[in-house]
């Protein structure tokens, strides 16, 4: 199965993306808007989730209804990925949340894992890896590597802004993984930052700069 690349073309996502790109947007508004974009993206990404037919009794009569067939697991890449979790879980309250901590070496740009903990249902769940920025793709690739090693079979990636270099890395390493982005930007600069991007998403989320 070949994964797809989806760049969302939705007026609300475009509007909110403009807010978080603006260097004058403060921590509170930045954090809230990232969460809102996460919710909007999750609504679109879950459109094709498998369902199963069930029978429920309404106050009037029996009715056929549909419920999710598989559990959903959201795996944010620490720490910036946390900014998207609340919006997604507000939409899918039954979702379980795993965590993987990966930092990028500032010189080599290579990923280094320092934490990983996942729900034990990931083998049969629909797993969404979330990280706002898909720059070199190293951290996202590593996270998917780890999840597959733990038995996850149905994995998608959700991010806000991506660079062509990162998209290419994921497509080559994990061609079965769908990639969902709010925007695909021009390139990476010499420091590995997305251009025009939105700066360091983790720092802007948590006010650490």
PDB file of C-alpha atoms in Angstrom:
ATOM      1  CA  UNK A   1       0.000   0.000   0.000  1.00  0.00           C
ATOM      2  CA  UNK A   2       1.375   3.354  -1.038  1.00  0.00           C
ATOM      3  CA  UNK A   3       0.992   6.299   1.322  1.00  0.00           C
ATOM      4  CA  UNK A   4      -0.419   9.594   0.159  1.00  0.00           C
ATOM      5  CA  UNK A   5       0.654  13.198   0.654  1.00  0.00           C
ATOM      6  CA  UNK A   6      -2.211  15.549   1.550  1.00  0.00           C
ATOM      7  CA  UNK A   7      -1.771  19.321   1.828  1.00  0.00           C
ATOM      8  CA  UNK A   8      -4.956  20.760   3.310  1.00  0.00           C
ATOM      9  CA  UNK A   9      -6.694  23.510   1.389  1.00  0.00           C
ATOM     10  CA  UNK A  10      -9.197  24.723   3.977  1.00  0.00           C
ATOM     11  CA  UNK A  11      -9.967  28.398   4.650  1.00  0.00           C
ATOM     12  CA  UNK A  12      -9.931  28.027   8.446  1.00  0.00           C
ATOM     13  CA  UNK A  13      -6.618  26.157   8.389  1.00  0.00           C
ATOM     14  CA  UNK A  14      -5.110  28.813   6.108  1.00  0.00           C
ATOM     15  CA  UNK A  15      -6.384  31.589   8.388  1.00  0.00           C
ATOM     16  CA  UNK A  16      -5.037  30.003  11.555  1.00  0.00           C
ATOM     17  CA  UNK A  17      -1.744  29.130   9.889  1.00  0.00           C
ATOM     18  CA  UNK A  18      -1.279  32.827   9.076  1.00  0.00           C
ATOM     19  CA  UNK A  19      -1.653  33.587  12.793  1.00  0.00           C
ATOM     20  CA  UNK A  20       1.028  31.154  13.919  1.00  0.00           C
ATOM     21  CA  UNK A  21       3.432  32.211  11.169  1.00  0.00           C
ATOM     22  CA  UNK A  22       3.280  35.813  12.425  1.00  0.00           C
ATOM     23  CA  UNK A  23       6.289  36.552  14.638  1.00  0.00           C
ATOM     24  CA  UNK A  24       4.146  38.941  16.676  1.00  0.00           C
ATOM     25  CA  UNK A  25       1.743  36.207  17.838  1.00  0.00           C
ATOM     26  CA  UNK A  26       2.348  35.599  21.543  1.00  0.00           C
ATOM     27  CA  UNK A  27       2.591  32.298  23.423  1.00  0.00           C
ATOM     28  CA  UNK A  28      -1.067  32.096  24.508  1.00  0.00           C
ATOM     29  CA  UNK A  29      -2.515  32.708  21.040  1.00  0.00           C
ATOM     30  CA  UNK A  30       0.143  30.581  19.374  1.00  0.00           C
ATOM     31  CA  UNK A  31      -0.567  27.606  21.637  1.00  0.00           C
ATOM     32  CA  UNK A  32      -4.336  27.912  21.262  1.00  0.00           C
ATOM     33  CA  UNK A  33      -4.154  28.221  17.479  1.00  0.00           C
ATOM     34  CA  UNK A  34      -1.830  25.223  17.057  1.00  0.00           C
ATOM     35  CA  UNK A  35      -4.346  23.170  19.045  1.00  0.00           C
ATOM     36  CA  UNK A  36      -7.218  24.437  16.886  1.00  0.00           C
ATOM     37  CA  UNK A  37      -5.383  23.511  13.680  1.00  0.00           C
ATOM     38  CA  UNK A  38      -4.733  20.066  15.154  1.00  0.00           C
ATOM     39  CA  UNK A  39      -8.471  19.610  15.691  1.00  0.00           C
ATOM     40  CA  UNK A  40      -9.370  20.788  12.182  1.00  0.00           C
ATOM     41  CA  UNK A  41      -6.769  18.476  10.638  1.00  0.00           C
ATOM     42  CA  UNK A  42      -7.902  15.532  12.752  1.00  0.00           C
ATOM     43  CA  UNK A  43     -11.467  15.978  11.485  1.00  0.00           C
ATOM     44  CA  UNK A  44     -10.234  15.630   7.898  1.00  0.00           C
ATOM     45  CA  UNK A  45      -7.656  12.901   8.574  1.00  0.00           C
ATOM     46  CA  UNK A  46     -10.208  10.656  10.311  1.00  0.00           C
ATOM     47  CA  UNK A  47     -12.670  10.858   7.423  1.00  0.00           C
ATOM     48  CA  UNK A  48     -11.765   7.355   6.218  1.00  0.00           C
ATOM     49  CA  UNK A  49     -11.440   5.555   9.560  1.00  0.00           C
ATOM     50  CA  UNK A  50     -13.049   2.107   9.404  1.00  0.00           C
ATOM     51  CA  UNK A  51     -16.404   1.738  11.186  1.00  0.00           C
ATOM     52  CA  UNK A  52     -18.612  -1.171  12.136  1.00  0.00           C
ATOM     53  CA  UNK A  53     -22.404  -1.380  12.265  1.00  0.00           C
ATOM     54  CA  UNK A  54     -24.054  -1.676  15.684  1.00  0.00           C
ATOM     55  CA  UNK A  55     -27.619  -1.639  16.939  1.00  0.00           C
ATOM     56  CA  UNK A  56     -28.655   0.899  19.553  1.00  0.00           C
ATOM     57  CA  UNK A  57     -32.004   1.548  21.221  1.00  0.00           C
ATOM     58  CA  UNK A  58     -33.195   5.125  21.006  1.00  0.00           C
ATOM     59  CA  UNK A  59     -36.042   6.397  23.214  1.00  0.00           C
ATOM     60  CA  UNK A  60     -38.299   5.639  20.235  1.00  0.00           C
ATOM     61  CA  UNK A  61     -37.040   2.453  18.529  1.00  0.00           C
ATOM     62  CA  UNK A  62     -34.040   0.329  17.605  1.00  0.00           C
ATOM     63  CA  UNK A  63     -31.602   1.985  15.203  1.00  0.00           C
ATOM     64  CA  UNK A  64     -28.626   0.959  13.136  1.00  0.00           C
ATOM     65  CA  UNK A  65     -25.561   3.057  13.914  1.00  0.00           C
ATOM     66  CA  UNK A  66     -21.838   3.072  13.231  1.00  0.00           C
ATOM     67  CA  UNK A  67     -18.912   3.199  15.655  1.00  0.00           C
ATOM     68  CA  UNK A  68     -15.160   3.234  15.151  1.00  0.00           C
ATOM     69  CA  UNK A  69     -13.859  -0.244  14.399  1.00  0.00           C
ATOM     70  CA  UNK A  70     -10.308   0.358  15.649  1.00  0.00           C
ATOM     71  CA  UNK A  71      -8.798   2.216  18.569  1.00  0.00           C
ATOM     72  CA  UNK A  72      -6.934   5.453  17.867  1.00  0.00           C
ATOM     73  CA  UNK A  73      -3.513   6.221  19.340  1.00  0.00           C
ATOM     74  CA  UNK A  74      -1.958   9.679  19.097  1.00  0.00           C
ATOM     75  CA  UNK A  75       1.835   9.807  19.431  1.00  0.00           C
ATOM     76  CA  UNK A  76       3.269  13.310  19.784  1.00  0.00           C
ATOM     77  CA  UNK A  77       6.990  13.750  19.292  1.00  0.00           C
ATOM     78  CA  UNK A  78       8.153  15.651  22.382  1.00  0.00           C
ATOM     79  CA  UNK A  79       7.996  18.428  22.952  1.00  0.00           C
ATOM     80  CA  UNK A  80       6.394  20.409  20.130  1.00  0.00           C
ATOM     81  CA  UNK A  81       4.018  17.569  19.240  1.00  0.00           C
ATOM     82  CA  UNK A  82       2.245  18.137  22.550  1.00  0.00           C
ATOM     83  CA  UNK A  83       0.813  21.349  21.127  1.00  0.00           C
ATOM     84  CA  UNK A  84      -1.456  19.394  18.762  1.00  0.00           C
ATOM     85  CA  UNK A  85      -2.668  16.713  21.191  1.00  0.00           C
ATOM     86  CA  UNK A  86      -5.423  18.590  23.032  1.00  0.00           C
ATOM     87  CA  UNK A  87      -7.143  19.572  19.803  1.00  0.00           C
ATOM     88  CA  UNK A  88      -7.052  15.997  18.492  1.00  0.00           C
ATOM     89  CA  UNK A  89      -8.219  14.373  21.725  1.00  0.00           C
ATOM     90  CA  UNK A  90     -11.011  16.952  22.076  1.00  0.00           C
ATOM     91  CA  UNK A  91     -12.327  15.515  18.821  1.00  0.00           C
ATOM     92  CA  UNK A  92     -11.512  11.877  19.700  1.00  0.00           C
ATOM     93  CA  UNK A  93     -11.824  11.644  23.527  1.00  0.00           C
ATOM     94  CA  UNK A  94     -11.340   7.858  23.493  1.00  0.00           C
ATOM     95  CA  UNK A  95      -7.919   8.136  21.837  1.00  0.00           C
ATOM     96  CA  UNK A  96      -4.956   6.826  23.791  1.00  0.00           C
ATOM     97  CA  UNK A  97      -1.769   8.894  23.844  1.00  0.00           C
ATOM     98  CA  UNK A  98       1.782   7.564  23.564  1.00  0.00           C
ATOM     99  CA  UNK A  99       4.909   9.701  23.749  1.00  0.00           C
ATOM    100  CA  UNK A 100       8.303   9.637  22.094  1.00  0.00           C
ATOM    101  CA  UNK A 101      11.059  12.059  22.974  1.00  0.00           C
ATOM    102  CA  UNK A 102      13.497  12.874  20.180  1.00  0.00           C
ATOM    103  CA  UNK A 103      15.872  15.803  20.016  1.00  0.00           C
ATOM    104  CA  UNK A 104      17.856  16.929  17.011  1.00  0.00           C
ATOM    105  CA  UNK A 105      21.618  17.372  17.256  1.00  0.00           C
ATOM    106  CA  UNK A 106      22.199  21.005  16.295  1.00  0.00           C
ATOM    107  CA  UNK A 107      25.384  20.162  14.380  1.00  0.00           C
ATOM    108  CA  UNK A 108      24.618  16.869  12.647  1.00  0.00           C
ATOM    109  CA  UNK A 109      20.808  17.359  12.567  1.00  0.00           C
ATOM    110  CA  UNK A 110      20.529  13.647  13.462  1.00  0.00           C
ATOM    111  CA  UNK A 111      17.736  12.499  15.838  1.00  0.00           C
ATOM    112  CA  UNK A 112      18.462  11.178  19.340  1.00  0.00           C
ATOM    113  CA  UNK A 113      15.764   9.348  21.301  1.00  0.00           C
ATOM    114  CA  UNK A 114      15.496   9.908  25.055  1.00  0.00           C
ATOM    115  CA  UNK A 115      12.002   8.603  25.892  1.00  0.00           C
ATOM    116  CA  UNK A 116       9.401   6.226  24.461  1.00  0.00           C
ATOM    117  CA  UNK A 117       6.187   4.898  25.998  1.00  0.00           C
ATOM    118  CA  UNK A 118       3.157   3.665  24.073  1.00  0.00           C
ATOM    119  CA  UNK A 119      -0.221   2.081  24.857  1.00  0.00           C
ATOM    120  CA  UNK A 120      -0.114  -1.695  24.460  1.00  0.00           C
ATOM    121  CA  UNK A 121      -2.863  -1.553  21.815  1.00  0.00           C
ATOM    122  CA  UNK A 122      -0.701   0.020  19.088  1.00  0.00           C
ATOM    123  CA  UNK A 123      -0.397  -3.242  17.123  1.00  0.00           C
ATOM    124  CA  UNK A 124      -4.074  -3.141  16.166  1.00  0.00           C
ATOM    125  CA  UNK A 125      -4.754   0.594  16.423  1.00  0.00           C
ATOM    126  CA  UNK A 126      -4.768   3.462  13.968  1.00  0.00           C
ATOM    127  CA  UNK A 127      -1.694   5.478  14.988  1.00  0.00           C
ATOM    128  CA  UNK A 128      -1.202   9.177  14.304  1.00  0.00           C
ATOM    129  CA  UNK A 129       2.327  10.518  14.768  1.00  0.00           C
ATOM    130  CA  UNK A 130       2.075  14.262  15.375  1.00  0.00           C
ATOM    131  CA  UNK A 131       4.834  16.842  15.179  1.00  0.00           C
ATOM    132  CA  UNK A 132       4.200  20.405  13.959  1.00  0.00           C
ATOM    133  CA  UNK A 133       7.344  20.685  11.823  1.00  0.00           C
ATOM    134  CA  UNK A 134       8.545  18.211   9.192  1.00  0.00           C
ATOM    135  CA  UNK A 135      11.985  19.688   8.488  1.00  0.00           C
ATOM    136  CA  UNK A 136      14.749  17.161   7.737  1.00  0.00           C
ATOM    137  CA  UNK A 137      12.312  14.354   8.552  1.00  0.00           C
ATOM    138  CA  UNK A 138      14.823  12.668  10.861  1.00  0.00           C
ATOM    139  CA  UNK A 139      12.719  12.765  14.041  1.00  0.00           C
ATOM    140  CA  UNK A 140       9.525  11.654  12.309  1.00  0.00           C
ATOM    141  CA  UNK A 141      11.319   8.831  10.504  1.00  0.00           C
ATOM    142  CA  UNK A 142      12.834   7.674  13.796  1.00  0.00           C
ATOM    143  CA  UNK A 143       9.441   7.752  15.536  1.00  0.00           C
ATOM    144  CA  UNK A 144       7.876   5.653  12.779  1.00  0.00           C
ATOM    145  CA  UNK A 145      10.827   3.234  12.910  1.00  0.00           C
ATOM    146  CA  UNK A 146      10.237   2.751  16.650  1.00  0.00           C
ATOM    147  CA  UNK A 147       6.476   2.311  16.279  1.00  0.00           C
ATOM    148  CA  UNK A 148       6.863  -0.287  13.539  1.00  0.00           C
ATOM    149  CA  UNK A 149       9.414  -2.137  15.666  1.00  0.00           C
ATOM    150  CA  UNK A 150       6.760  -2.252  18.421  1.00  0.00           C
ATOM    151  CA  UNK A 151       4.264  -3.780  15.985  1.00  0.00           C
ATOM    152  CA  UNK A 152       2.235  -0.788  14.764  1.00  0.00           C
ATOM    153  CA  UNK A 153       0.871  -1.432  11.268  1.00  0.00           C
ATOM    154  CA  UNK A 154      -1.437   1.504  10.445  1.00  0.00           C
ATOM    155  CA  UNK A 155       0.499   4.759  10.841  1.00  0.00           C
ATOM    156  CA  UNK A 156      -0.064   8.276   9.527  1.00  0.00           C
ATOM    157  CA  UNK A 157       1.842  11.490  10.177  1.00  0.00           C
ATOM    158  CA  UNK A 158       0.173  14.837  10.899  1.00  0.00           C
ATOM    159  CA  UNK A 159       2.106  18.109  10.868  1.00  0.00           C
ATOM    160  CA  UNK A 160       1.565  21.810  10.388  1.00  0.00           C
ATOM    161  CA  UNK A 161       4.405  22.857   8.093  1.00  0.00           C
ATOM    162  CA  UNK A 162       6.682  20.630   6.050  1.00  0.00           C
ATOM    163  CA  UNK A 163       9.716  21.027   3.797  1.00  0.00           C
ATOM    164  CA  UNK A 164      10.202  19.015   0.589  1.00  0.00           C
ATOM    165  CA  UNK A 165      13.356  17.437   2.077  1.00  0.00           C
ATOM    166  CA  UNK A 166      11.419  16.005   5.028  1.00  0.00           C
ATOM    167  CA  UNK A 167       8.559  14.764   2.890  1.00  0.00           C
ATOM    168  CA  UNK A 168      11.015  12.981   0.603  1.00  0.00           C
ATOM    169  CA  UNK A 169      12.758  11.287   3.528  1.00  0.00           C
ATOM    170  CA  UNK A 170       9.497   9.898   4.935  1.00  0.00           C
ATOM    171  CA  UNK A 171       8.218   8.801   1.544  1.00  0.00           C
ATOM    172  CA  UNK A 172      11.458   6.944   0.813  1.00  0.00           C
ATOM    173  CA  UNK A 173      11.829   5.354   4.263  1.00  0.00           C
ATOM    174  CA  UNK A 174       8.139   4.626   4.890  1.00  0.00           C
ATOM    175  CA  UNK A 175       6.197   4.621   1.615  1.00  0.00           C
ATOM    176  CA  UNK A 176       3.172   3.072   3.361  1.00  0.00           C
ATOM    177  CA  UNK A 177       2.690   6.057   5.708  1.00  0.00           C
ATOM    178  CA  UNK A 178       0.246   8.831   4.791  1.00  0.00           C
ATOM    179  CA  UNK A 179       1.550  12.387   5.307  1.00  0.00           C
ATOM    180  CA  UNK A 180      -0.878  15.193   6.211  1.00  0.00           C
ATOM    181  CA  UNK A 181       0.294  18.819   6.290  1.00  0.00           C
ATOM    182  CA  UNK A 182      -1.346  22.221   6.663  1.00  0.00           C
ATOM    183  CA  UNK A 183       1.333  23.685   4.368  1.00  0.00           C
ATOM    184  CA  UNK A 184       4.318  22.564   2.297  1.00  0.00           C
ATOM    185  CA  UNK A 185       6.975  25.290   2.396  1.00  0.00           C
ATOM    186  CA  UNK A 186       9.845  26.144   0.101  1.00  0.00           C
ATOM    187  CA  UNK A 187      12.978  24.556   1.575  1.00  0.00           C
ATOM    188  CA  UNK A 188      15.322  24.150   4.540  1.00  0.00           C
ATOM    189  CA  UNK A 189      17.979  26.741   5.320  1.00  0.00           C
ATOM    190  CA  UNK A 190      21.601  25.958   6.228  1.00  0.00           C
ATOM    191  CA  UNK A 191      20.571  25.411   9.878  1.00  0.00           C
ATOM    192  CA  UNK A 192      17.867  22.915   8.981  1.00  0.00           C
ATOM    193  CA  UNK A 193      14.988  25.319   9.646  1.00  0.00           C
ATOM    194  CA  UNK A 194      11.953  25.442   7.367  1.00  0.00           C
ATOM    195  CA  UNK A 195      11.725  28.542   5.129  1.00  0.00           C
ATOM    196  CA  UNK A 196       9.524  30.533   5.577  1.00  0.00           C
ATOM    197  CA  UNK A 197       8.233  28.231   8.332  1.00  0.00           C
ATOM    198  CA  UNK A 198       7.168  29.641  11.682  1.00  0.00           C
ATOM    199  CA  UNK A 199      10.363  29.537  13.721  1.00  0.00           C
ATOM    200  CA  UNK A 200      11.025  27.068  16.550  1.00  0.00           C
ATOM    201  CA  UNK A 201       7.572  25.685  17.289  1.00  0.00           C
ATOM    202  CA  UNK A 202       8.527  24.243  20.686  1.00  0.00           C
ATOM    203  CA  UNK A 203       9.961  27.522  21.897  1.00  0.00           C
ATOM    204  CA  UNK A 204       6.935  29.455  20.670  1.00  0.00           C
ATOM    205  CA  UNK A 205       4.516  26.985  22.253  1.00  0.00           C
ATOM    206  CA  UNK A 206       6.130  27.014  25.662  1.00  0.00           C
ATOM    207  CA  UNK A 207       7.643  30.482  25.778  1.00  0.00           C
ATOM    208  CA  UNK A 208      11.203  29.265  26.196  1.00  0.00           C
ATOM    209  CA  UNK A 209      12.715  32.002  24.048  1.00  0.00           C
TER     210      UNK A 209
END
